[in-house]
Amino acid sequence: MRSIIDISDLSVEELQELIGVAEDIIANPEKYQDACKRKKLATLFFEPSTRTRMSFEAAMYELGGNVISVSSAASSSAAKGESVADTVKTVSCYTDIIAMRHPKEGAAYVAAQNASIPVINAGDGGHCHPTQTLADLLTIWREKGRFDNLTVGFCGDLKFGRTVHSLITALARYTGIKFVLISPQELKLPSYIKKDVLKRNGLQYVQTMDLESVMPELDILYMTRVQKERFFNEEDYLRLKDSYILNPEKLKKAKPDLCIMHPLPRVNEISVAVDDDPRACYFKQVLNGKYMRMALILKLLKEAGTI
Ligand code: NCD
């Protein structure tokens, strides 16, 4: 049974195919309105979420399917001590596909090993978040028309930011990408990603603490929230949370066609004054996420022989 745990579970060709389907859904939504009729998606969210869960649910409804969900650990048998393995074995009896978010790294993998239906990782701790990457890729595709030869800045919490880990892993497979990693010392990209993804593929990257000095080079600026829930002590969080605040002043030196991205939710990292800048793409990402999740649900259910 095919599950999507990590973005590298999808080949570059499959990513392009999903983008093609998403673009067709955007152009011809009626063609897809009954594609998943009488099929069910389970959203199992053991961590807070607004966009990802609602996006999966909206995606399934727009495909003509239905949704059943667990929206917190506290309201499910996880609170009684049930294992992820047992939960997904149970859920496999009720639905056709699962989207799961969990605070523990590797939980989605365990779920996929135990489910008899496809599992989609909707975020596992500070590890990865492949469907946010699908949203990000469609946004880059629609804004830039390519994935090659881009200088991409990642700014903020690169240590715990799972969306960063997944997008870097995805972009590492294209040519001519330059990575600019902007973070405080304590929130640098984990060394396993530098080693396994960047160095192994001989990719160009620079690390800096200074956003303004690199701003003029960037084609894409991916801002992130400091991941409060992954900190061991509040003091460190309070010290680091406002390390970077993007505002119109700082954007003065940016390229006129910069694409400003953020997986959301935003706290203080982007001032609301930036929202009216035509280069702000973060709410476009939200919409693109729904189309890519539709494309992914379709693909996995087709491969499973469910539709
Ligand atoms: C992200 C996540 O959950 O990792 N949110 C999302 O899914 N769009 C980013 C974040 O929470 O900061």
CSV table of C-alpha atoms and ligand atoms in Angstrom, one decimal:
chain,number,residue,atom,x,y,z
A,1,MET,CA,0.0,0.0,0.0
A,2,ARG,CA,1.5,3.3,-1.1
A,3,SER,CA,1.7,6.0,1.6
A,4,ILE,CA,3.4,9.4,1.5
A,5,ILE,CA,5.5,10.0,4.6
A,6,ASP,CA,8.4,12.0,3.1
A,7,ILE,CA,8.4,14.2,0.0
A,8,SER,CA,11.1,12.0,-1.5
A,9,ASP,CA,8.4,9.2,-1.6
A,10,LEU,CA,7.3,11.1,-4.8
A,11,SER,CA,9.7,11.2,-7.8
A,12,VAL,CA,10.3,14.5,-9.6
A,13,GLU,CA,8.1,13.1,-12.5
A,14,GLU,CA,5.3,12.4,-10.0
A,15,LEU,CA,5.5,15.9,-8.6
A,16,GLN,CA,5.2,17.3,-12.1
A,17,GLU,CA,2.2,15.0,-12.7
A,18,LEU,CA,0.5,16.2,-9.4
A,19,ILE,CA,1.1,19.8,-10.5
A,20,GLY,CA,-0.5,19.0,-13.9
A,21,VAL,CA,-3.6,17.5,-12.2
A,22,ALA,CA,-3.8,20.4,-9.8
A,23,GLU,CA,-3.8,22.8,-12.7
A,24,ASP,CA,-6.5,20.8,-14.4
A,25,ILE,CA,-8.6,20.9,-11.3
A,26,ILE,CA,-8.2,24.6,-11.1
A,27,ALA,CA,-9.3,24.9,-14.8
A,28,ASN,CA,-12.0,22.3,-14.7
A,29,PRO,CA,-13.3,21.7,-11.2
A,30,GLU,CA,-16.6,20.1,-12.3
A,31,LYS,CA,-14.6,17.3,-13.9
A,32,TYR,CA,-13.5,16.1,-10.5
A,33,GLN,CA,-16.6,16.8,-8.4
A,34,ASP,CA,-17.6,13.1,-8.2
A,35,ALA,CA,-14.2,11.5,-8.5
A,36,CYS,CA,-14.2,10.3,-4.9
A,37,LYS,CA,-18.0,9.8,-4.5
A,38,ARG,CA,-18.8,7.6,-1.5
A,39,LYS,CA,-15.2,7.4,-0.5
A,40,LYS,CA,-14.0,8.5,2.9
A,41,LEU,CA,-11.0,10.4,4.2
A,42,ALA,CA,-10.0,10.3,7.9
A,43,THR,CA,-8.1,13.2,9.3
A,44,LEU,CA,-6.3,12.2,12.5
A,45,PHE,CA,-4.8,15.3,14.0
A,46,PHE,CA,-3.1,14.9,17.3
A,47,GLU,CA,-1.5,18.4,17.1
A,48,PRO,CA,-3.1,21.8,16.4
A,49,SER,CA,-3.9,22.7,12.8
A,50,THR,CA,-6.2,25.1,10.9
A,51,ARG,CA,-5.0,25.0,7.3
A,52,THR,CA,-3.7,21.5,6.8
A,53,ARG,CA,-6.8,19.7,8.3
A,54,MET,CA,-9.3,22.0,6.7
A,55,SER,CA,-7.5,21.8,3.4
A,56,PHE,CA,-7.6,18.0,3.4
A,57,GLU,CA,-11.2,18.1,4.4
A,58,ALA,CA,-12.1,20.7,1.7
A,59,ALA,CA,-10.1,18.7,-0.8
A,60,MET,CA,-12.1,15.5,-0.1
A,61,TYR,CA,-15.4,17.3,-0.2
A,62,GLU,CA,-14.5,19.0,-3.6
A,63,LEU,CA,-13.8,15.5,-4.9
A,64,GLY,CA,-17.3,14.4,-3.9
A,65,GLY,CA,-16.1,12.3,-0.9
A,66,ASN,CA,-16.7,12.4,2.8
A,67,VAL,CA,-14.6,13.1,5.8
A,68,ILE,CA,-14.5,11.7,9.4
A,69,SER,CA,-12.0,13.1,11.8
A,70,VAL,CA,-10.2,13.2,15.1
A,71,SER,CA,-9.2,16.8,15.8
A,72,SER,CA,-7.1,16.4,19.0
A,73,ALA,CA,-5.3,13.8,21.0
A,74,ALA,CA,-7.4,14.7,24.0
A,75,SER,CA,-10.7,13.8,22.3
A,76,SER,CA,-9.5,10.4,21.0
A,77,SER,CA,-8.4,7.1,22.5
A,78,ALA,CA,-4.8,8.4,22.3
A,79,ALA,CA,-5.7,10.0,25.6
A,80,LYS,CA,-6.4,6.6,27.1
A,81,GLY,CA,-3.0,5.3,25.9
A,82,GLU,CA,-3.8,3.7,22.6
A,83,SER,CA,-0.9,3.3,20.3
A,84,VAL,CA,-0.7,4.9,16.8
A,85,ALA,CA,-0.6,1.3,15.4
A,86,ASP,CA,-3.9,0.3,17.0
A,87,THR,CA,-5.5,3.6,16.1
A,88,VAL,CA,-4.8,3.3,12.4
A,89,LYS,CA,-5.7,-0.4,12.3
A,90,THR,CA,-9.1,0.7,13.6
A,91,VAL,CA,-9.4,3.7,11.3
A,92,SER,CA,-8.6,1.4,8.3
A,93,CYS,CA,-11.9,-0.4,9.0
A,94,TYR,CA,-13.8,2.8,8.5
A,95,THR,CA,-12.2,4.8,5.7
A,96,ASP,CA,-10.3,4.7,2.5
A,97,ILE,CA,-7.4,7.0,3.2
A,98,ILE,CA,-5.8,8.7,6.2
A,99,ALA,CA,-4.2,12.1,6.7
A,100,MET,CA,-2.4,12.2,10.0
A,101,ARG,CA,-0.6,14.8,12.0
A,102,HIS,CA,1.3,13.8,15.2
A,103,PRO,CA,3.8,15.5,17.5
A,104,LYS,CA,6.3,12.6,17.3
A,105,GLU,CA,8.8,12.3,14.5
A,106,GLY,CA,8.3,9.0,12.8
A,107,ALA,CA,4.6,8.6,13.8
A,108,ALA,CA,3.4,8.7,10.3
A,109,TYR,CA,5.8,6.0,9.3
A,110,VAL,CA,4.5,3.7,12.1
A,111,ALA,CA,1.0,4.5,10.9
A,112,ALA,CA,1.8,3.6,7.3
A,113,GLN,CA,3.3,0.3,8.5
A,114,ASN,CA,0.1,-0.7,10.3
A,115,ALA,CA,-2.6,0.7,8.1
A,116,SER,CA,-4.3,-1.3,5.3
A,117,ILE,CA,-5.1,2.0,3.5
A,118,PRO,CA,-2.8,4.8,2.2
A,119,VAL,CA,-1.5,7.2,4.9
A,120,ILE,CA,-0.5,10.8,4.2
A,121,ASN,CA,1.8,12.5,6.6
A,122,ALA,CA,0.3,15.8,7.5
A,123,GLY,CA,3.3,16.7,9.8
A,124,ASP,CA,5.3,14.6,12.2
A,125,GLY,CA,6.9,16.6,14.9
A,126,GLY,CA,9.9,18.6,13.8
A,127,HIS,CA,10.6,16.1,11.0
A,128,CYS,CA,8.7,16.7,7.8
A,129,HIS,CA,5.5,17.9,6.2
A,130,PRO,CA,5.3,16.7,2.6
A,131,THR,CA,1.9,18.1,1.6
A,132,GLN,CA,2.9,21.6,2.7
A,133,THR,CA,5.8,21.1,0.2
A,134,LEU,CA,3.2,20.2,-2.5
A,135,ALA,CA,1.5,23.5,-1.8
A,136,ASP,CA,4.8,25.3,-1.9
A,137,LEU,CA,5.9,23.7,-5.1
A,138,LEU,CA,2.6,24.6,-6.9
A,139,THR,CA,3.1,28.2,-5.7
A,140,ILE,CA,6.6,28.4,-7.0
A,141,TRP,CA,5.5,26.8,-10.3
A,142,ARG,CA,2.6,29.3,-10.7
A,143,GLU,CA,4.7,32.3,-9.7
A,144,LYS,CA,8.0,31.4,-11.4
A,145,GLY,CA,7.2,28.8,-14.0
A,146,ARG,CA,10.2,26.7,-13.1
A,147,PHE,CA,12.1,24.9,-10.4
A,148,ASP,CA,15.6,25.3,-11.8
A,149,ASN,CA,18.1,28.1,-11.3
A,150,LEU,CA,16.4,29.8,-8.3
A,151,THR,CA,18.0,31.4,-5.2
A,152,VAL,CA,15.9,30.4,-2.3
A,153,GLY,CA,16.2,31.9,1.2
A,154,PHE,CA,14.8,30.1,4.2
A,155,CYS,CA,14.5,32.4,7.2
A,156,GLY,CA,13.6,31.7,10.9
A,157,ASP,CA,13.4,28.4,12.6
A,158,LEU,CA,15.3,26.1,10.3
A,159,LYS,CA,15.9,23.6,13.1
A,160,PHE,CA,12.4,22.7,14.0
A,161,GLY,CA,10.6,23.9,10.9
A,162,ARG,CA,9.4,20.7,9.2
A,163,THR,CA,8.1,22.6,6.2
A,164,VAL,CA,11.6,23.8,5.6
A,165,HIS,CA,13.1,20.3,5.9
A,166,SER,CA,10.6,19.0,3.3
A,167,LEU,CA,10.9,21.9,0.8
A,168,ILE,CA,14.7,21.7,0.9
A,169,THR,CA,14.6,18.0,0.3
A,170,ALA,CA,12.2,18.6,-2.7
A,171,LEU,CA,14.2,21.4,-4.3
A,172,ALA,CA,17.5,19.6,-3.9
A,173,ARG,CA,16.5,17.4,-6.8
A,174,TYR,CA,16.4,20.3,-9.3
A,175,THR,CA,19.4,22.0,-10.9
A,176,GLY,CA,20.9,25.3,-10.2
A,177,ILE,CA,19.2,25.9,-6.9
A,178,LYS,CA,21.1,28.1,-4.4
A,179,PHE,CA,20.1,27.7,-0.8
A,180,VAL,CA,20.5,30.7,1.6
A,181,LEU,CA,19.9,29.6,5.1
A,182,ILE,CA,19.1,32.5,7.4
A,183,SER,CA,18.6,31.8,11.1
A,184,PRO,CA,19.9,32.5,14.6
A,185,GLN,CA,22.8,30.3,15.7
A,186,GLU,CA,20.5,28.1,17.8
A,187,LEU,CA,18.0,27.5,15.0
A,188,LYS,CA,20.2,26.4,12.2
A,189,LEU,CA,19.2,23.7,9.8
A,190,PRO,CA,19.8,20.2,11.4
A,191,SER,CA,23.2,18.7,10.4
A,192,TYR,CA,21.5,15.5,9.1
A,193,ILE,CA,19.8,17.6,6.4
A,194,LYS,CA,22.9,19.4,5.5
A,195,LYS,CA,24.8,16.2,5.2
A,196,ASP,CA,22.2,13.9,3.6
A,197,VAL,CA,20.5,16.4,1.4
A,198,LEU,CA,22.7,19.3,0.6
A,199,LYS,CA,26.3,18.0,0.8
A,200,ARG,CA,25.5,14.6,-0.6
A,201,ASN,CA,24.1,16.2,-3.7
A,202,GLY,CA,26.9,18.8,-4.0
A,203,LEU,CA,24.4,21.7,-3.6
A,204,GLN,CA,25.4,25.2,-3.0
A,205,TYR,CA,24.3,26.8,0.3
A,206,VAL,CA,25.3,29.6,2.6
A,207,GLN,CA,24.4,30.1,6.2
A,208,THR,CA,23.9,33.6,7.6
A,209,MET,CA,22.2,35.4,10.5
A,210,ASP,CA,21.6,38.5,8.4
A,211,LEU,CA,18.5,38.6,6.3
A,212,GLU,CA,19.0,42.2,4.9
A,213,SER,CA,22.4,41.5,3.5
A,214,VAL,CA,21.2,38.6,1.3
A,215,MET,CA,17.8,40.1,0.4
A,216,PRO,CA,18.9,41.4,-3.0
A,217,GLU,CA,19.9,38.0,-4.3
A,218,LEU,CA,16.7,36.1,-3.5
A,219,ASP,CA,14.1,34.9,-5.9
A,220,ILE,CA,12.1,33.2,-3.1
A,221,LEU,CA,12.0,34.1,0.5
A,222,TYR,CA,10.5,31.4,2.7
A,223,MET,CA,9.7,32.9,6.2
A,224,THR,CA,8.9,30.6,9.1
A,225,ARG,CA,7.5,30.8,12.6
A,226,VAL,CA,9.7,30.0,15.5
A,227,GLN,CA,8.2,26.6,16.6
A,228,LYS,CA,7.3,27.4,20.2
A,229,GLU,CA,5.9,23.9,20.8
A,230,ARG,CA,9.2,22.2,20.1
A,231,PHE,CA,11.3,24.3,22.6
A,232,PHE,CA,12.4,22.8,25.9
A,233,ASN,CA,12.3,26.1,27.8
A,234,GLU,CA,10.2,29.2,27.4
A,235,GLU,CA,13.2,31.5,28.0
A,236,ASP,CA,14.9,30.4,24.8
A,237,TYR,CA,11.7,30.8,22.9
A,238,LEU,CA,11.1,34.3,24.1
A,239,ARG,CA,14.6,35.3,23.3
A,240,LEU,CA,14.5,33.9,19.7
A,241,LYS,CA,10.8,34.4,18.7
A,242,ASP,CA,11.2,37.8,17.1
A,243,SER,CA,14.6,37.3,15.5
A,244,TYR,CA,13.3,38.2,12.1
A,245,ILE,CA,10.4,40.5,11.3
A,246,LEU,CA,9.9,41.1,7.6
A,247,ASN,CA,8.5,44.6,6.9
A,248,PRO,CA,8.2,46.9,3.8
A,249,GLU,CA,11.5,48.7,4.8
A,250,LYS,CA,13.5,45.4,4.6
A,251,LEU,CA,11.9,44.6,1.3
A,252,LYS,CA,13.2,47.8,-0.4
A,253,LYS,CA,16.4,46.0,-1.5
A,254,ALA,CA,14.5,42.9,-2.7
A,255,LYS,CA,14.0,41.9,-6.3
A,256,PRO,CA,10.8,43.2,-7.9
A,257,ASP,CA,9.7,39.7,-8.6
A,258,LEU,CA,10.6,38.2,-5.3
A,259,CYS,CA,8.1,35.5,-4.2
A,260,ILE,CA,7.5,35.9,-0.4
A,261,MET,CA,6.3,32.6,1.1
A,262,HIS,CA,5.3,31.4,4.6
A,263,PRO,CA,3.5,28.1,5.4
A,264,LEU,CA,1.4,30.0,8.1
A,265,PRO,CA,0.4,30.4,10.8
A,266,ARG,CA,2.3,33.7,11.1
A,267,VAL,CA,3.0,35.2,14.5
A,268,ASN,CA,5.2,38.2,14.1
A,269,GLU,CA,7.6,37.2,11.3
A,270,ILE,CA,5.8,39.1,8.6
A,271,SER,CA,4.3,42.5,9.3
A,272,VAL,CA,0.7,42.8,8.1
A,273,ALA,CA,1.9,45.8,6.1
A,274,VAL,CA,3.6,43.3,3.7
A,275,ASP,CA,0.3,41.6,2.9
A,276,ASP,CA,-0.6,44.2,0.3
A,277,ASP,CA,2.7,43.8,-1.5
A,278,PRO,CA,2.1,42.0,-4.8
A,279,ARG,CA,5.1,39.8,-4.0
A,280,ALA,CA,3.3,38.3,-0.9
A,281,CYS,CA,2.3,34.7,-1.9
A,282,TYR,CA,1.4,33.2,1.5
A,283,PHE,CA,-2.3,33.2,1.1
A,284,LYS,CA,-1.9,31.8,-2.5
A,285,GLN,CA,0.0,28.9,-0.9
A,286,VAL,CA,-3.1,28.1,1.2
A,287,LEU,CA,-5.3,27.8,-1.9
A,288,ASN,CA,-2.7,25.9,-3.8
A,289,GLY,CA,-2.4,23.4,-0.9
A,290,LYS,CA,-6.0,22.4,-1.4
A,291,TYR,CA,-5.6,21.7,-5.1
A,292,MET,CA,-2.4,19.7,-4.5
A,293,ARG,CA,-4.1,17.6,-1.7
A,294,MET,CA,-6.9,16.9,-4.1
A,295,ALA,CA,-4.4,15.7,-6.7
A,296,LEU,CA,-2.6,13.6,-4.1
A,297,ILE,CA,-5.8,12.0,-2.7
A,298,LEU,CA,-6.8,11.1,-6.3
A,299,LYS,CA,-3.5,9.6,-7.1
A,300,LEU,CA,-3.2,7.4,-4.0
A,301,LEU,CA,-6.8,6.2,-4.2
A,302,LYS,CA,-6.3,5.3,-7.9
A,303,GLU,CA,-3.1,3.4,-7.1
A,304,ALA,CA,-4.8,1.6,-4.3
A,305,GLY,CA,-7.6,0.6,-6.7
A,306,THR,CA,-10.2,2.3,-4.5
A,307,ILE,CA,-11.5,4.5,-7.3
B,1,NCD,C1,3.2,24.5,9.5
B,1,NCD,C2,3.3,23.2,10.3
B,1,NCD,O1,2.4,22.8,10.8
B,1,NCD,O2,4.5,22.7,10.3
B,1,NCD,N1,1.9,24.9,9.3
B,1,NCD,C3,1.2,24.4,8.2
B,1,NCD,O3,0.9,23.2,8.2
B,1,NCD,N2,0.8,25.2,7.3
B,1,NCD,C4,4.1,25.6,9.9
B,1,NCD,C5,4.0,26.1,11.4
B,1,NCD,O4,3.2,25.5,12.1
B,1,NCD,O5,4.7,27.0,11.7
